[in-house]
Amino acid sequence: QVQLVESGGGVVQPGRSLRLSCATSGFTFSSYGIHWVRQAPGKGLEWVAVIWYDGSNINYADSVKGRFTISRDNSRNTLFLQMNSMRAEDTAVYYCARLAHSYHMDFWGQGTTVTVSS
Amino acid sequence: QSALTQPRSVSGSPGQSVTISCTGTSSDVGGYKYVSWYQQHPGKAPRLLIYDVTKWPSGVPDRFSGSKSGNTASLTISGLQAEDEADYFCCSYSGSYTWIFGGGTKLTVL
C-alpha cells in the first residue's frame, strides 16, 4: 500500500537549519509529484512547497520562499525539505503528501513535528 | 495570499445533513476545477474526501458530496454519524503551481 513516512523533525533555535525527509513506498515514486504541507499548533493546513515527479517544476509558498528548498532523490524514493533561517512561525507539524494526477493530495504521511524555539 | 474562507464551526445531529462552504476568488476556487476536501481527526493526518470538486476517491462513502458555484465550493455530509466529528479543510489549486487551503471547519455531531 502507499506509504509516506516523514522524519527529521525536532527542536531548533531561530536562525538555524533543519532537514526533513519523506520516505515513500508502495507506488512508483518517480511518477508522482510530492507536496510539503504544514500545520501550526491549533491552526489550519498551510501549503508549503511542491516538486514535480522529475523535479522540473518546483514552487513555494511566499512564507518560505528563499529559506526552504524542496528536493527529491528518485533512486531512494525519498523527498527532502531543507529549512534554513528558521523562525518561530515555522513551528508546525510537517506533512508530505502525494500529488495526484488531478492536482489534489491523495495520500499523506503521519507528519513530523518541528519546533523553533530558543 | 489569504486562506480560503470556511465557517469556524458547524454542527448537526446524527442522521441530519450539514454543508460546509469554502469561499475563494476567481484566481483559485472560481478559476479551476481542482477543489478538494480533507477530513482530519485530532492528532491524525488529513484524509482525502473529495477531489475535482465532486469526485470520490475509493473508500469514501457517498454520504460526502461536493459542489461548486462561482467562487464558493461546498461539502455536504448527509446521514451524519458520530465518527464524522472532525475538522474539514478545503483546498484549491491557485495557478502557477501553488495551492491554497481553507482555514478549516470543526464539525460537531450533537
Tab-separated table of N, CA, C and O in Angstrom, chain B residues 21-22 31 44 54 60 73 75 106:
chain	number	residue	atom	x	y	z
B	21	SER	N	-19.131	25.496	3.648
B	21	SER	CA	-18.781	26.317	2.496
B	21	SER	C	-17.301	26.668	2.492
B	21	SER	O	-16.624	26.621	3.528
B	22	CYS	N	-16.809	27.025	1.328
B	22	CYS	CA	-15.398	27.357	1.131
B	22	CYS	C	-15.339	28.439	0.053
B	22	CYS	O	-15.544	28.147	-1.131
B	31	GLY	N	-11.667	29.676	-10.506
B	31	GLY	CA	-10.927	29.582	-11.756
B	31	GLY	C	-10.516	28.193	-12.175
B	31	GLY	O	-10.057	28.008	-13.317
B	44	LYS	N	-4.359	13.181	13.922
B	44	LYS	CA	-4.196	12.323	12.747
B	44	LYS	C	-3.852	13.148	11.508
B	44	LYS	O	-4.025	14.367	11.481
B	54	THR	N	-16.201	17.330	-7.214
B	54	THR	CA	-17.321	16.413	-6.967
B	54	THR	C	-16.959	14.937	-6.900
B	54	THR	O	-17.826	14.108	-6.651
B	60	VAL	N	-14.278	6.221	0.167
B	60	VAL	CA	-15.027	7.297	0.804
B	60	VAL	C	-16.517	7.103	0.514
B	60	VAL	O	-16.916	6.979	-0.645
B	73	ALA	N	-17.099	26.798	-3.055
B	73	ALA	CA	-17.279	25.350	-3.093
B	73	ALA	C	-17.963	24.914	-1.805
B	73	ALA	O	-17.902	25.619	-0.790
B	75	LEU	N	-19.059	21.355	0.735
B	75	LEU	CA	-19.026	19.941	1.098
B	75	LEU	C	-20.291	19.659	1.889
B	75	LEU	O	-20.567	20.345	2.878
B	106	LYS	N	-14.655	23.028	12.111
B	106	LYS	CA	-14.838	21.962	13.106
B	106	LYS	C	-16.291	21.508	13.077
B	106	LYS	O	-17.203	22.313	13.304
